[in-house]
XYZ file of C-alpha atoms in Angstrom:
253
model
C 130.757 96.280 -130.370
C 131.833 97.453 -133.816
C 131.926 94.624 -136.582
C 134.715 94.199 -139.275
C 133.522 92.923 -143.055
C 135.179 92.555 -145.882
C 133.259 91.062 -149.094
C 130.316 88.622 -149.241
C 130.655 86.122 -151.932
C 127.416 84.593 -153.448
C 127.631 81.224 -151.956
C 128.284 83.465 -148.065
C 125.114 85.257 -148.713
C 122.654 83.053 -146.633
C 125.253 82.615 -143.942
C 125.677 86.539 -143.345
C 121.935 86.797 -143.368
C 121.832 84.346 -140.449
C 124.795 86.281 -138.540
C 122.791 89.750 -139.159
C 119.331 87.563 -137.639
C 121.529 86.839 -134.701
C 122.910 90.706 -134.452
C 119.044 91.604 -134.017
C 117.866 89.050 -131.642
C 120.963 89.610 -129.484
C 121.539 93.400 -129.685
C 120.480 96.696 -130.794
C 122.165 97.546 -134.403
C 123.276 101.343 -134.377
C 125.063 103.352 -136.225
C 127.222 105.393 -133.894
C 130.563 104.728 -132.799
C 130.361 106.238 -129.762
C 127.482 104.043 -128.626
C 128.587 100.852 -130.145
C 131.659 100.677 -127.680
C 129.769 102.051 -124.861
C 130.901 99.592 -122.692
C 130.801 95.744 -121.939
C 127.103 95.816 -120.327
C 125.437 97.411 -123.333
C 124.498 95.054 -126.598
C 124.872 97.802 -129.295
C 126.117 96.789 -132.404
C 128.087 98.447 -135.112
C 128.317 97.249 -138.712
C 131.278 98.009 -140.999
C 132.687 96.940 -144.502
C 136.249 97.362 -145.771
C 137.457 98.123 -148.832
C 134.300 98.616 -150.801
C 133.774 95.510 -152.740
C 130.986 94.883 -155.031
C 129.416 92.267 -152.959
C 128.905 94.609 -150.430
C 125.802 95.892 -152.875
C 124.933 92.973 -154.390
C 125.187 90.746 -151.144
C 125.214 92.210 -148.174
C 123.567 95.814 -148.201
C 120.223 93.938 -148.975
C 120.028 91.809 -145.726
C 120.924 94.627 -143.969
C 117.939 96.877 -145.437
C 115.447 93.898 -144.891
C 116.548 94.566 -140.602
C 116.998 97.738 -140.379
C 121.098 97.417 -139.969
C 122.633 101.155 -141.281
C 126.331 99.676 -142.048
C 129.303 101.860 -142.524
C 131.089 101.381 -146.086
C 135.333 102.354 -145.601
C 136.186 103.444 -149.256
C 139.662 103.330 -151.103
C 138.779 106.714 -153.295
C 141.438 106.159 -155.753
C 140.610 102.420 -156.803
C 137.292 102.993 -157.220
C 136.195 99.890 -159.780
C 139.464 98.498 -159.665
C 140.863 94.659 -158.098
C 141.699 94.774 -154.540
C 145.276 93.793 -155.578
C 146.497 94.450 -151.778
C 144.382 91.479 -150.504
C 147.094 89.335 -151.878
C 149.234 90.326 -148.634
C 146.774 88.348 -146.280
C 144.871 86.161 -148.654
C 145.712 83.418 -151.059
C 143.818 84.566 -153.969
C 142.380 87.878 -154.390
C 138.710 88.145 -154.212
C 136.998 87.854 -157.756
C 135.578 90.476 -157.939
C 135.785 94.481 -158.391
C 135.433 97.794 -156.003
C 132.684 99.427 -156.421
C 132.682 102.375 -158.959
C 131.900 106.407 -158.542
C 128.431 105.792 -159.861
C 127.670 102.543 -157.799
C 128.973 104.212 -154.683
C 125.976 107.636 -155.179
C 123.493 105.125 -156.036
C 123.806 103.611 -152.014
C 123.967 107.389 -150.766
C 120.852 107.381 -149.084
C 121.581 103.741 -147.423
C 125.037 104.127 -146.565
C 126.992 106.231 -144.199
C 130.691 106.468 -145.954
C 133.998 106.977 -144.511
C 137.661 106.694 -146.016
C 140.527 104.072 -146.302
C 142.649 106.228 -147.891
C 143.610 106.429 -151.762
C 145.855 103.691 -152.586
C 145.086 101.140 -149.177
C 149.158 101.675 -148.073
C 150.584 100.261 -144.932
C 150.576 104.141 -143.559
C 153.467 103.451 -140.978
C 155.765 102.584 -144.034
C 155.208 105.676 -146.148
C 156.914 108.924 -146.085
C 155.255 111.372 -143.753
C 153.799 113.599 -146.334
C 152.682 110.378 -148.310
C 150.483 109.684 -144.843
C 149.010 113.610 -145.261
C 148.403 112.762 -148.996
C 146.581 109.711 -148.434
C 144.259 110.764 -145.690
C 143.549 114.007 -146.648
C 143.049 113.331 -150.468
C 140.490 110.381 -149.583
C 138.650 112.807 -147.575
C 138.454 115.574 -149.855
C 138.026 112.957 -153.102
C 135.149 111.422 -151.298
C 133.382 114.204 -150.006
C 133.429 115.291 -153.926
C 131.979 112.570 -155.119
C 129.428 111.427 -152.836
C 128.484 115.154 -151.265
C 128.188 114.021 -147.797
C 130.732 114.823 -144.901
C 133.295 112.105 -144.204
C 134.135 111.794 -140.377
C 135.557 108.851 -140.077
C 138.918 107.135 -142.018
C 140.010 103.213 -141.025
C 143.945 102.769 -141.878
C 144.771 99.684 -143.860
C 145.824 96.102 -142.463
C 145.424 98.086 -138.848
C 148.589 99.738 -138.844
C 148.733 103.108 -137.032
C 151.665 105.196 -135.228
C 151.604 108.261 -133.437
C 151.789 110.183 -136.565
C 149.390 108.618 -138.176
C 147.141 109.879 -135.621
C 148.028 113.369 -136.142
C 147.569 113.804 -139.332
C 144.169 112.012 -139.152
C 143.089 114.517 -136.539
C 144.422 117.399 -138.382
C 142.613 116.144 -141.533
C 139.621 117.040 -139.640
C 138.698 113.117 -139.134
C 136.326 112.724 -135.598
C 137.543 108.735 -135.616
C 140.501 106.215 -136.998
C 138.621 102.885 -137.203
C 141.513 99.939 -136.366
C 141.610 96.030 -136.813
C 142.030 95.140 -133.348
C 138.462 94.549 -130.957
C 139.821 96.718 -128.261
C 143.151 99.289 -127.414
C 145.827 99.207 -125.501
C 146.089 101.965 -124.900
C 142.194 103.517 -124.409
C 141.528 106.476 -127.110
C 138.240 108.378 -127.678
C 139.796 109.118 -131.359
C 141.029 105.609 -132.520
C 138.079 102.624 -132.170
C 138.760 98.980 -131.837
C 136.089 96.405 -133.947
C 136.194 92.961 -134.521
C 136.929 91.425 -137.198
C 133.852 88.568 -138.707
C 133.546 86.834 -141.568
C 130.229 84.906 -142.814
C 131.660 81.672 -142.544
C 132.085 81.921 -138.344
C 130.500 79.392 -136.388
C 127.530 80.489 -135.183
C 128.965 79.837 -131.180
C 131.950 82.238 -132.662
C 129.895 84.881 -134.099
C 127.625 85.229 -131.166
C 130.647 85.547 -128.560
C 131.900 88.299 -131.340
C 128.655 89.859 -130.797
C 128.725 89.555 -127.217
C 132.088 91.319 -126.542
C 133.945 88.413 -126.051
C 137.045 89.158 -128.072
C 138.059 92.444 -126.398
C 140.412 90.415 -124.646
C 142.758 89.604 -127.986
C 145.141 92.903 -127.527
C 146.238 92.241 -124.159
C 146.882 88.349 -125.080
C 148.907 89.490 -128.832
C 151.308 91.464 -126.149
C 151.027 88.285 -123.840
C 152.136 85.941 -127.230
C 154.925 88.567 -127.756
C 156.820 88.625 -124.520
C 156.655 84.468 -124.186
C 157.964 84.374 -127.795
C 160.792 86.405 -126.070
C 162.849 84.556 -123.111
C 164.387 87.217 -121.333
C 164.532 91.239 -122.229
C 167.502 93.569 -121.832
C 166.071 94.103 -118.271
C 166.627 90.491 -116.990
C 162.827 90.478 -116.607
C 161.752 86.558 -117.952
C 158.588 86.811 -120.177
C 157.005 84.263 -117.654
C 157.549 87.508 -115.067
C 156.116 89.966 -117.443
C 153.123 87.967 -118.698
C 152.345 86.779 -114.885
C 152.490 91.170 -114.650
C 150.019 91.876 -117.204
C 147.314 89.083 -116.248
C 147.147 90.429 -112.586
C 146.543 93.970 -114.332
C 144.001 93.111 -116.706
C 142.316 90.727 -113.745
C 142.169 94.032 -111.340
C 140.423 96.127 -113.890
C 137.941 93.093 -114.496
């Protein structure tokens, strides 16, 4: 199970400490991908932060050191100390507080293990194609620059990926794309599902998180989108279609 973090305000401090106690007591914290979604019967647990925010030094990054957590920091290389002004799109007032800078992000070298989120944090499916090559390539190359480690990994902003996309992540040399959802619908060894968290889950919430009990949220968003629909061009009804994919997913259960 890979975990999805944004920032940590002051006043969220206490509570993330008490979700990263829980991550501990309930599974193994690792650092590896490929382990982390291993499957359903293993409790290995991922930890990863968006966007780079301050808090994520201040905050967080200390209650991870005090268990032993090794989280995985997604950098936007060319806002480096700037506002997150693209968290207006999903919040209703941007966070308070700055990226990280150049010189904050060496100083966590040796605690961190870094990965991109592109240069500017655009929705990649709505670019031009060699705006997508730009922006995953240049983060790579930027980052690697700064910070003098390899980075292997890239997460695409608010989740949104196309075929594409995909490409020109691979061809960047990229080993993973990191999305927003906690599981594919279509399976992938290159693009990763996590889940999304935030320190002010209920503890009941954060532990079925932990547990790998959200992996069920893509096939129900396709579920919500064919009822929202009453009939397609087909004739098919979405009551037909969503009674098709529940007797799928229940055979591969």
């Amino acid at each position: 199970m890979i975990l999805l973090y944004h920032d940590i305000p002051d006043h969220q401090r206490t509570a993330f400490a008490r979700q990263m106690d829980i991550v501990c007591r309930t599974a193994t914290p690792v650092a590896d991908p490929t382990a982390a979604t291993a499957g359903m019967h293993r409790r290995e647990v991922m930890v990863t932060f968006d966007d780079g925010f301050a808090s994520f030094a201040t905050n967080a990054l200390p209650e991870m050191e005090k268990r032993g957590i090794v989280p995985t920091l997604f950098v936007v290389s060319g806002k480096l100390g700037c506002r997150a002004d693209w968290a207006c799109n999903f919040r209703d007032e941007l966070p308070k507080e700055n990226l990280l800078t150049a010189e904050q992000l060496r100083e966590l070298s040796s605690k961190v293990i870094f990965a991109s989120q592109t240069i500017t944090h655009p929705m990649l499916t709505e670019i031009p194609a060699d705006d997508v090559r730009r922006e995953v390539e240049g983060s790579r190359r930027e980052l690697e620059s700064l910070l003098g480690c390899p980075i292997n990994w890239i997460c695409v902003p608010y989740g949104a990926f196309n075929a594409h996309v995909i490409e020109c992540c691979m061809a960047a040399g990229y080993e993973h794309l990191f999305s927003t959802l906690p599981d594919l619908v279509v399976k992938s060894d290159f693009v990763i599902g996590r889940v999304d968290a935030e320190p002010w889950d209920w503890d009941l919430e954060f532990r079925l998180k932990v547990a790998g009990c959200y992996r069920w949220l893509p096939w129900a968003f396709r579920l919500k989108r064919m009822i929202t629909g009453l009939v397609d061009g087909s004739g098919t009804s979405a009551a037909q279609k969503a009674n098709s994919i529940i007797s799928a997913e229940a055979v591969k259960r």
